[in-house]
Each structure stands twice: as structure tokens, then as C-alpha cells.
PDB file of C-alpha atoms and ligand atoms in Angstrom:
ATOM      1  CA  UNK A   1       0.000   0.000   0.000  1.00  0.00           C
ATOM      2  CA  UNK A   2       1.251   3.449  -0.968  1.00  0.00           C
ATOM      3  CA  UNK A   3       1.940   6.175   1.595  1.00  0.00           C
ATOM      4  CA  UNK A   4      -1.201   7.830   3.227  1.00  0.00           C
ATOM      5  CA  UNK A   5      -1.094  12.015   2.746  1.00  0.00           C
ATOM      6  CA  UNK A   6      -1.762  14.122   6.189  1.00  0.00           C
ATOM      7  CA  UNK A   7      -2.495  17.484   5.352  1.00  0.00           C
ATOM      8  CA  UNK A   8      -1.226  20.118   7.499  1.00  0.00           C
ATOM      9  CA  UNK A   9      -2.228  23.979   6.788  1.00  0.00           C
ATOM     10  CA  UNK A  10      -4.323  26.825   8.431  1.00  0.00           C
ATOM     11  CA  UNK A  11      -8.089  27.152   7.228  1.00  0.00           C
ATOM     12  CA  UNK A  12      -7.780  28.808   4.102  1.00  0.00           C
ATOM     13  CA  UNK A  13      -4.440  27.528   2.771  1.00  0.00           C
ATOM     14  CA  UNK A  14      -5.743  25.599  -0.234  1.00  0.00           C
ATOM     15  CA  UNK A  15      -5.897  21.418   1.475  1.00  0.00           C
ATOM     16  CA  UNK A  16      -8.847  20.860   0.573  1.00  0.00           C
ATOM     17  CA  UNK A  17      -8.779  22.063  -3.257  1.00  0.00           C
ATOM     18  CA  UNK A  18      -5.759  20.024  -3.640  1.00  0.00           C
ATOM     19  CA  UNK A  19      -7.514  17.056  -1.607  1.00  0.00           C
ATOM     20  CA  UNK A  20     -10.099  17.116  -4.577  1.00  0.00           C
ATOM     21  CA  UNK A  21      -7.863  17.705  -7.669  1.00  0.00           C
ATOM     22  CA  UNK A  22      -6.071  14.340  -5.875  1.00  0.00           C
ATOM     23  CA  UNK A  23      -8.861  12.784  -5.083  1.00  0.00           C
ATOM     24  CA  UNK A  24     -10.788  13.179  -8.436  1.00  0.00           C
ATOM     25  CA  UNK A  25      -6.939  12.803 -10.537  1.00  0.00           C
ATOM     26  CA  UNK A  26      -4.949  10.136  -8.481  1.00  0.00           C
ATOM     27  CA  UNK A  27      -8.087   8.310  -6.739  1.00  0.00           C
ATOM     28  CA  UNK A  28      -6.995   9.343  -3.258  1.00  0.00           C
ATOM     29  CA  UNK A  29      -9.899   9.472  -0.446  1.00  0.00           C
ATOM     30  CA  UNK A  30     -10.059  12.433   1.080  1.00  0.00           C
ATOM     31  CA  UNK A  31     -11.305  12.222   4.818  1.00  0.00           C
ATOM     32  CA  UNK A  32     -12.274  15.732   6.487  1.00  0.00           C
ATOM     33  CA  UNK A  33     -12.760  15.627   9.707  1.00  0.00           C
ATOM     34  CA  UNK A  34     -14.483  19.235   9.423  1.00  0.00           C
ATOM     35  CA  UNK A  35     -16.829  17.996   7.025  1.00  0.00           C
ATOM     36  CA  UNK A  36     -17.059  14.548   9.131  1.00  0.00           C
ATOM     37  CA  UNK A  37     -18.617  17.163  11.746  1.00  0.00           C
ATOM     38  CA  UNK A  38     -20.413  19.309   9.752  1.00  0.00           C
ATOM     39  CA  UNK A  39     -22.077  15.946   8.221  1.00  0.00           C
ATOM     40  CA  UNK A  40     -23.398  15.070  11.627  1.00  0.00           C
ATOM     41  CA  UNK A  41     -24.843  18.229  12.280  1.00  0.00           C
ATOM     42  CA  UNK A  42     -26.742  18.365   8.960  1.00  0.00           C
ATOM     43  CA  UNK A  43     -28.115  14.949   9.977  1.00  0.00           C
ATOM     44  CA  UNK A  44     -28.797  16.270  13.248  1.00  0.00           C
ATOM     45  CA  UNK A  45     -27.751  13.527  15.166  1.00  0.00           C
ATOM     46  CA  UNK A  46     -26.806  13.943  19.208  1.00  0.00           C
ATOM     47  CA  UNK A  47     -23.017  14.262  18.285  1.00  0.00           C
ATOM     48  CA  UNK A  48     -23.376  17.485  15.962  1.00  0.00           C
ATOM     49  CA  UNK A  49     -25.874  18.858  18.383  1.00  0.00           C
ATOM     50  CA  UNK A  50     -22.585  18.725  21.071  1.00  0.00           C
ATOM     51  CA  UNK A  51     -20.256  20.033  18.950  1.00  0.00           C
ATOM     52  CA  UNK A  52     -22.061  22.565  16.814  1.00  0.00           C
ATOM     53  CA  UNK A  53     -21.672  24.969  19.342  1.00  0.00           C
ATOM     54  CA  UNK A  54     -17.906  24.829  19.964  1.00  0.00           C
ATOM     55  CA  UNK A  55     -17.542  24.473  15.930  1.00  0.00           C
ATOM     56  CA  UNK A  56     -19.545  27.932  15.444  1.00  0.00           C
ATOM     57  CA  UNK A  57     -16.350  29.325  17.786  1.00  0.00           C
ATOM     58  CA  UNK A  58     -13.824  28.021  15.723  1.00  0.00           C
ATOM     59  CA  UNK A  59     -12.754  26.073  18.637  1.00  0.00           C
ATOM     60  CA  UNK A  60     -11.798  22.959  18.623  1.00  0.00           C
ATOM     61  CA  UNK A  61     -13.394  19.829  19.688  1.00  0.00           C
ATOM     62  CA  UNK A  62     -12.634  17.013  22.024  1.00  0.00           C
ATOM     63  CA  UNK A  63      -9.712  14.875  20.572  1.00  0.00           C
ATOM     64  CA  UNK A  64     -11.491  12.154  22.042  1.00  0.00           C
ATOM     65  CA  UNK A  65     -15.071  12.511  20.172  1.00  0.00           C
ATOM     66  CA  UNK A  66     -12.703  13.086  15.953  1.00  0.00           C
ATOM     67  CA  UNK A  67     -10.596  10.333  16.653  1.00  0.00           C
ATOM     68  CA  UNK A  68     -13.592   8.124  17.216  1.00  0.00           C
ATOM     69  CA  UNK A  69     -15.589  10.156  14.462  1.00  0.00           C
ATOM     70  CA  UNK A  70     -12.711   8.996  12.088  1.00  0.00           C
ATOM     71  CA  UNK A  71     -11.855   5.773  13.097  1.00  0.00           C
ATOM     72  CA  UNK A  72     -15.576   5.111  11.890  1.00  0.00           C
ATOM     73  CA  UNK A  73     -15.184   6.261   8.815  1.00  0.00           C
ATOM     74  CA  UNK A  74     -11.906   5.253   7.243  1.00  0.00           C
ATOM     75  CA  UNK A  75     -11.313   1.674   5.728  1.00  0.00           C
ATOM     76  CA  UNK A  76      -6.537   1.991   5.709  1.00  0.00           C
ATOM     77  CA  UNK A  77      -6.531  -1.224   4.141  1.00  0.00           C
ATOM     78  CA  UNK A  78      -8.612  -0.482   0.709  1.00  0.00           C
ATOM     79  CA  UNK A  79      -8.204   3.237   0.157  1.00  0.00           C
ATOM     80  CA  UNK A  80      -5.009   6.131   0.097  1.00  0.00           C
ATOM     81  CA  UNK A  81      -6.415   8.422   2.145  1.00  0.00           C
ATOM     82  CA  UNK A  82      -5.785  12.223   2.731  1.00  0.00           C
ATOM     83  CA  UNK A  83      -6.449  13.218   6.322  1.00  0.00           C
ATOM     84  CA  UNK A  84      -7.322  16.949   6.342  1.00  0.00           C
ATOM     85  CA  UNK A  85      -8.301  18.611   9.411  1.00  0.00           C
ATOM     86  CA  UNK A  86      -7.078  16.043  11.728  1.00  0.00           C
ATOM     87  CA  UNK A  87      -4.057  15.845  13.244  1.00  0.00           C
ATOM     88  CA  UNK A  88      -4.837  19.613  14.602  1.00  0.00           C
ATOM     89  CA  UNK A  89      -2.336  19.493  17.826  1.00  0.00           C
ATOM     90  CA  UNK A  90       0.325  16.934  19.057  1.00  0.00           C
ATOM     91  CA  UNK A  91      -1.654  14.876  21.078  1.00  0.00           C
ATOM     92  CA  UNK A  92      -4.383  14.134  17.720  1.00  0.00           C
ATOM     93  CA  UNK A  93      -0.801  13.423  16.091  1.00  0.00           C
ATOM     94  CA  UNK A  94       0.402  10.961  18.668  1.00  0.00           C
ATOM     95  CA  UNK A  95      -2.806   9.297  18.401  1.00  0.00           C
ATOM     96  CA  UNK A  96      -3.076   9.301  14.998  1.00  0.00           C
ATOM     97  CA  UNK A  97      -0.012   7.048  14.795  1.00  0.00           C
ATOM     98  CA  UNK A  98      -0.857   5.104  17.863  1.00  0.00           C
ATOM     99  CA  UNK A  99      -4.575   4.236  17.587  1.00  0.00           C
ATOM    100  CA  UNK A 100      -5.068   4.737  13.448  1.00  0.00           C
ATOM    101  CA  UNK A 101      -2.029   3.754  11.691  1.00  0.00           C
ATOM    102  CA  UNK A 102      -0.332   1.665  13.454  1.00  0.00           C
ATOM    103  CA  UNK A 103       2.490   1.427  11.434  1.00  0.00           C
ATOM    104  CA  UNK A 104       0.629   2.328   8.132  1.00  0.00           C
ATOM    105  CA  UNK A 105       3.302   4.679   6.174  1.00  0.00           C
ATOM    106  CA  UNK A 106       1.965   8.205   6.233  1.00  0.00           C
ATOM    107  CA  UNK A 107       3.483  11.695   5.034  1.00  0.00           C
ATOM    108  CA  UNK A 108       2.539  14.883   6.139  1.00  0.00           C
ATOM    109  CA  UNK A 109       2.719  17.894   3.968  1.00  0.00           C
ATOM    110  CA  UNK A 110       2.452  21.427   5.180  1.00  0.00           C
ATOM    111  CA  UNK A 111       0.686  24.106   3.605  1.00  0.00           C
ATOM    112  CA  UNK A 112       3.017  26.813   4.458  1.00  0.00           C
ATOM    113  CA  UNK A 113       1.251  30.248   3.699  1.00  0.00           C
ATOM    114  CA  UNK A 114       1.617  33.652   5.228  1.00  0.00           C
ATOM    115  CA  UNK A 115      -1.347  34.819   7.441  1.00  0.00           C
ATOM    116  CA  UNK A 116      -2.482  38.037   6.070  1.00  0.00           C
ATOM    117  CA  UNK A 117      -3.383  36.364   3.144  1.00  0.00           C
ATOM    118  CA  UNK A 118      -5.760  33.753   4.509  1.00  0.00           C
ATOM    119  CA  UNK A 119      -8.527  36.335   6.091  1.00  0.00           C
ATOM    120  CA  UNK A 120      -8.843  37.758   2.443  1.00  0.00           C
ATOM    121  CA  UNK A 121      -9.202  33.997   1.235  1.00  0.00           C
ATOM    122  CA  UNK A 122     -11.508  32.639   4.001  1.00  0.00           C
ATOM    123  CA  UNK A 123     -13.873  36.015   3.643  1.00  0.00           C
ATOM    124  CA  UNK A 124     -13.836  35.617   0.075  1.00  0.00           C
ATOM    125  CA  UNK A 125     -14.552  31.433  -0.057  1.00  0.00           C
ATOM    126  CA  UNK A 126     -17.750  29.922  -1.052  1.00  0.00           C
ATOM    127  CA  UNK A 127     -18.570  25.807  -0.590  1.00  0.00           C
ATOM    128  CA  UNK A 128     -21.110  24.230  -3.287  1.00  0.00           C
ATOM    129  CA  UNK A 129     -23.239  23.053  -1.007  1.00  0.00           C
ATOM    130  CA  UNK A 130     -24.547  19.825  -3.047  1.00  0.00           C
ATOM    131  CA  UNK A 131     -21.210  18.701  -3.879  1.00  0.00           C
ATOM    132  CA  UNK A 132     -18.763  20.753  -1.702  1.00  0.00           C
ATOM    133  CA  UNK A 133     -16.475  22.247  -4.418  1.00  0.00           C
ATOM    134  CA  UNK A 134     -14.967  25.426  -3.532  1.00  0.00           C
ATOM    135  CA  UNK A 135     -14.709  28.593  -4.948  1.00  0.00           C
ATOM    136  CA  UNK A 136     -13.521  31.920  -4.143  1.00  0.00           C
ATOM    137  CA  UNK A 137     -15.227  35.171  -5.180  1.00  0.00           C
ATOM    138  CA  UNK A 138     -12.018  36.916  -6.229  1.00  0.00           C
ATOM    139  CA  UNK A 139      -9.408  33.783  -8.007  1.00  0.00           C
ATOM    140  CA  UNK A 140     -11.770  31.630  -8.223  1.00  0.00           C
ATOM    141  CA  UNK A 141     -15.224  32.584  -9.547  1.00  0.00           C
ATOM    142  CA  UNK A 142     -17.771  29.818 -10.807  1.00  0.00           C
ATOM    143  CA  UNK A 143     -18.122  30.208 -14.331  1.00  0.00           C
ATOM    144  CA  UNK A 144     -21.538  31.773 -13.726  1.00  0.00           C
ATOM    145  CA  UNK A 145     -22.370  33.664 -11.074  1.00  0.00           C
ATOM    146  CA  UNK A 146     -23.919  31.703  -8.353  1.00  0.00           C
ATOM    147  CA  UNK A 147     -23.584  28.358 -10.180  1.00  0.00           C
ATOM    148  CA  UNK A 148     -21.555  25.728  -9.055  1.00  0.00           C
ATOM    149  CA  UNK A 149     -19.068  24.438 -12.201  1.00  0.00           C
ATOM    150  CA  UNK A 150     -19.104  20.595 -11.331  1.00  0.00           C
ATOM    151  CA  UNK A 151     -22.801  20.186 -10.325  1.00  0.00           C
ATOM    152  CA  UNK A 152     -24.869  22.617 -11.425  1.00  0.00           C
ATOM    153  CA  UNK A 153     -25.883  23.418  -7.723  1.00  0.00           C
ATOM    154  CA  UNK A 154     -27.440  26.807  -6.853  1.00  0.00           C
ATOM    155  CA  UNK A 155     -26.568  27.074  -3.184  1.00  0.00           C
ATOM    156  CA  UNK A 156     -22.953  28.550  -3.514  1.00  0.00           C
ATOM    157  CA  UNK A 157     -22.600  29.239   0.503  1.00  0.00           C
ATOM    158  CA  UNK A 158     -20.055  31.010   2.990  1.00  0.00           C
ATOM    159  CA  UNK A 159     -19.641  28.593   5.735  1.00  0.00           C
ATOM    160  CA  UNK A 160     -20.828  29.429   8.760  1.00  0.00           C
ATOM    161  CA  UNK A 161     -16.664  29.715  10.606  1.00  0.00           C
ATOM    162  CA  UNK A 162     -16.009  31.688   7.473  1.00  0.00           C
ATOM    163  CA  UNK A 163     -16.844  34.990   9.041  1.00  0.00           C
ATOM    164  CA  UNK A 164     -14.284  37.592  10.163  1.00  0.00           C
ATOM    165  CA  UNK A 165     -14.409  37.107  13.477  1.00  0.00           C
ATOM    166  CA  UNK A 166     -14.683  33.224  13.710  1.00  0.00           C
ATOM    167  CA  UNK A 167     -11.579  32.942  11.286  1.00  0.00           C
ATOM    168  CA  UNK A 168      -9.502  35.246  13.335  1.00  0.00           C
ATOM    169  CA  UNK A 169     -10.144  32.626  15.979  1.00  0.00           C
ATOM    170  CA  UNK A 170      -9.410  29.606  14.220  1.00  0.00           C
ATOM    171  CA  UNK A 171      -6.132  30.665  12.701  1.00  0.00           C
ATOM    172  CA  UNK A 172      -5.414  32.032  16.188  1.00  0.00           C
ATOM    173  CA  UNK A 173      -6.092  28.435  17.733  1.00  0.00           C
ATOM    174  CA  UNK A 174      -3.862  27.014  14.346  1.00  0.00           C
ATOM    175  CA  UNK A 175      -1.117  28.915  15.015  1.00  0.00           C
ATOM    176  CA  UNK A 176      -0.865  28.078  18.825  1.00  0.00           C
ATOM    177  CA  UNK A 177      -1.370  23.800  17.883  1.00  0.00           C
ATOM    178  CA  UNK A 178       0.266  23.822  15.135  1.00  0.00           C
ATOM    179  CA  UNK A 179       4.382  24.208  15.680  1.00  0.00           C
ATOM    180  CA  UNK A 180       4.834  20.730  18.006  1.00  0.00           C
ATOM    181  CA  UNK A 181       2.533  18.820  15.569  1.00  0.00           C
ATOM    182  CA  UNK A 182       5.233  19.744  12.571  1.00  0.00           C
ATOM    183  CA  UNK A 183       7.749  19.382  15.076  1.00  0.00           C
ATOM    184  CA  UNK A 184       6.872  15.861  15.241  1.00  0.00           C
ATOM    185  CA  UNK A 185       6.730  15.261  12.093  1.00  0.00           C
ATOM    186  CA  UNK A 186      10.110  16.433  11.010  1.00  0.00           C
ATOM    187  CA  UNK A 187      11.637  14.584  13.608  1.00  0.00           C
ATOM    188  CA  UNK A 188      10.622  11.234  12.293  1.00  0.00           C
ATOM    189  CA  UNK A 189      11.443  12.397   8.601  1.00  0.00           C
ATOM    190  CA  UNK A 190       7.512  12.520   7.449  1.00  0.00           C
ATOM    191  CA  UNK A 191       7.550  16.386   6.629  1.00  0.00           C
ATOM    192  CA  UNK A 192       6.975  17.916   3.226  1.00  0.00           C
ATOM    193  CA  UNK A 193       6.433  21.501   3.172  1.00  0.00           C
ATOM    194  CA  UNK A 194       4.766  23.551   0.196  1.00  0.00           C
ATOM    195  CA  UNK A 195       4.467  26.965  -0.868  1.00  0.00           C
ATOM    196  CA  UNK A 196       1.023  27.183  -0.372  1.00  0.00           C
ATOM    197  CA  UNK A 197       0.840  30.971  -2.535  1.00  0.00           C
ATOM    198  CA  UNK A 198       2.616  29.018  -5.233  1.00  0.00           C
ATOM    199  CA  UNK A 199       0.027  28.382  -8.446  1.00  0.00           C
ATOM    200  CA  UNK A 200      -2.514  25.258  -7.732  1.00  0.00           C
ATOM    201  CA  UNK A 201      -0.686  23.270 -10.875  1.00  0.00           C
ATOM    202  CA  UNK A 202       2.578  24.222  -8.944  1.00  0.00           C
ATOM    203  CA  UNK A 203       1.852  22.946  -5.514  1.00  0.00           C
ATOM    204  CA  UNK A 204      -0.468  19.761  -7.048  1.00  0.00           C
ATOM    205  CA  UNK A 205       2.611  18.619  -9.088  1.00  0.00           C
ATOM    206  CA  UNK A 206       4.835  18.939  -5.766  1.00  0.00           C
ATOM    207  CA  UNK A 207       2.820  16.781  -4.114  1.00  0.00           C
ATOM    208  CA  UNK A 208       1.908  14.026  -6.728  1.00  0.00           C
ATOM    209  CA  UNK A 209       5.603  13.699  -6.311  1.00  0.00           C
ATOM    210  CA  UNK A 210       5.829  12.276  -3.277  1.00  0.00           C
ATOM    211  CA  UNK A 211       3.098   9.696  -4.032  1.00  0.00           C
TER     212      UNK A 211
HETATM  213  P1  AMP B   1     -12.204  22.584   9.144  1.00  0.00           P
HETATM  214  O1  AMP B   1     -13.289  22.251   8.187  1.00  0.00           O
HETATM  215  O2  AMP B   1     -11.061  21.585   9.089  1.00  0.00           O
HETATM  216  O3  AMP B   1     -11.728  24.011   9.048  1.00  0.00           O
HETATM  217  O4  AMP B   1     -12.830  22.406  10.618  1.00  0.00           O
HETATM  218  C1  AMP B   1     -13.922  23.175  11.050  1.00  0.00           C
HETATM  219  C2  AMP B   1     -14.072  23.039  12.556  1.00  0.00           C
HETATM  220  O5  AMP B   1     -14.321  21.663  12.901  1.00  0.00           O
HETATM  221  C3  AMP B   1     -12.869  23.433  13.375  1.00  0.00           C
HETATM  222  O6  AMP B   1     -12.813  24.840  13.616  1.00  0.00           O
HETATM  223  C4  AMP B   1     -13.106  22.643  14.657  1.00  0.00           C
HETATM  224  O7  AMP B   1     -14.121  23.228  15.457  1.00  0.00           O
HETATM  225  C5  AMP B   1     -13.659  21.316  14.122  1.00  0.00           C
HETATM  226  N1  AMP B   1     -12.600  20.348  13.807  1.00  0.00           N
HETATM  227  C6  AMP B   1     -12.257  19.849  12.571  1.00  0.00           C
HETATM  228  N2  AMP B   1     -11.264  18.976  12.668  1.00  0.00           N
HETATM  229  C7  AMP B   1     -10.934  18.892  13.983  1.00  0.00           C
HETATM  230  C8  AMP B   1      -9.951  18.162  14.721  1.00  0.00           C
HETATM  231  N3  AMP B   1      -9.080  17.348  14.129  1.00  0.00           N
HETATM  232  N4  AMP B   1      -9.933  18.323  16.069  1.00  0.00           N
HETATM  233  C9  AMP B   1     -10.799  19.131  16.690  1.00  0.00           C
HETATM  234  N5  AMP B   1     -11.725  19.877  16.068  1.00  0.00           N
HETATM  235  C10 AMP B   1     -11.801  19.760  14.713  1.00  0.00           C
END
């Protein structure tokens, strides 16, 4: 089996439209554990009613509750999966390795991007809400206004964390999580970093290469 991907990056700093272009080019699985979450609170089921509220903070929730979350939902011996979203801090990392992979060979690429830029993206970011493609109202418009390209959808939305204040948050709680988690990583030679303000072909191409 070929080496797993864990995506590393602040909200904003392009995972998942490169989990997708893998996904739909390479036939990786992508597994979000934000969408994971956001999944059980459209179905409201007891889970997303706990964790919608700590979600609409941008805070993150228990380590205990997305490991278990993902555990259900992952199949390591049948798919190449791209974690995005989870490891978020070292202990989710330690875990990872302990209770998930066991073993399993996994590399973690970083989506290294400066902050500034990410409010303007985040503020700016729509989600197809039929099929979850994303688009961004200034570099990357649907082709018509308010339709989604791949589907056809209508309901082109701005996630509910996507507003000013609730991103300032999350790429607050990022930045304080995420420096041991890469830490970790380096130390046991899984790190990859990318450019992530290089072109979409550019940083796609860097990381088909380590496939
Ligand atoms: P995302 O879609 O990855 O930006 O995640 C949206 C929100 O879901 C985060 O702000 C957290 O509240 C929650 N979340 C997603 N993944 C995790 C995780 N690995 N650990 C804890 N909370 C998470």
C-alpha cells in the first residue's frame, strides 16, 4: 500500500482544493474531519448537536469525540487516504499514529502560507453546497455567477466559521497547535512543506511527487 497524505495547513491555505484535484486525478480518499462534523450536524444527530456549538467558535473539539468520528469512517486497508483537518495538535498526532495507523506509512505535507493572506481567502470562499467544491469570489469565480461548475448546484454558501471574526479565531487556535505537531513530524522524517501561494498546478505537481 502506498503512503497515506496528512495534510497540514491553516483554514484557508488551499488542502482541501488540492484534496479534490487528488482525489478526483490520483483516486486518493479524502477524509475531512471538518466535514465529518459538519455531516453530523446536517443529519442532526446527538453528536453534531454537542459540537455545533464549539464548531460555530472556531474552537476545537474534544480529541477524544474526531478520533472516534474517524476511526468510523476510514477503511486503511482499501483506500489512500488524505487526512485533512485532523491531526490539529500533538496529542491528535500521537494518536493518529498510535490508535489509526499503526504502522501504516503516512506523510505529512504542510501548507506553508503567510497569514495576512488567509482572512482575504476565508472572507472571500464559497462551498457548493450539493457537492462541496470550492470557490472563491475573487481567483476563483464559478463560471456563472452563483452556479456551481461541477454540479450545477445553486446554493454557492459562505460557511458558517467563514466569518471575520470566527476565522480570526481559528487561525489564532492554528497557530498556537500547530508548531509541536510539525515538530513531530520532522523529527521522524515525514515532513513535506509547500508553498502554499505558489500556483494550484505548482503545488499539485509537488505533491503528486511524493506519491
Ligand atoms: P475545518 O473544516 O477543518 O476548518 O474544521 C472546522 C471546525 O471543525 C474546526 O474549527 C473545529 O471546530 C472542528 N474540527 C475539525 N477537525 C478537527 C480536529 N481534528 N480536532 C478538533 N476539532 C476539529
Amino acid at each position: 500500500m502506498k503512503s497515506h497524505l496528512i495534510f497540514i495547513g491553516a483554514p484557508g491555505s488551499g488542502k482541501g482544493t488540492q484534496a479534490a484535484r487528488l482525489v478526483s486525478l490520483k483516486g486518493l480518499k479524502q477524509v475531512s474531519t471538518g466535514d465529518l462534523l459538519r455531516g453530523e450536524i446536517a443529519k442532526g444527530t446527538k453528536l453534531g448537536e454537542e459540537v455545533k456549538s464549539v464548531m460555530d467558535t472556531g474552537n476545537l473539539v474534544s480529541d477524544d469525540l474526531v478520533v472516534r468520528l474517524l476511526q468510523a469512517n476510514i477503511n486503511l486497508e482499501s483506500e489512500q487516504y488524505i487526512f485533512d483537518g485532523y491531526p490539529r495538535n500533538l496529542a491528535q498526532a500521537q494518536t493518529l499514529d498510535k490508535e489509526v495507523l499503526k504502522g501504516v506509512k503516512a506523510t505529512a505535507v504542510f501548507f506553508d502560507i503567510d497569514q495576512k493572506k488567509l482572512i482575504e481567502r476565508l472572507t472571500n470562499r464559497r462551498t457548493c453546497k450539493d457537492c462541496t467544491s470550492i470557490y472563491n469570489l475573487i481567483s476563483k469565480k464559478p463560471k456563472i455567477e452563483g452556479v456551481c461548475d461541477k454540479c450545477g448546484g445553486t446554493n454557492l454558501v459562505q460557511r458558517a466559521d467563514d466569518k471575520e471574526d470566527v476565522i480570526k479565531n481559528r487561525l489564532e487556535v492554528f497557530q498556537k497547535t500547530v508548531d509541536p505537531v510539525l515538530d513531530y513530524y520532522k523529527q521522524s522524517n515525514r515532513l513535506v512543506i509547500v508553498n502554499a501561494d505558489s500556483s494550484e498546478d505548482e503545488i499539485f505537481s509537488k505533491i503528486s511527487s511524493i506519491l
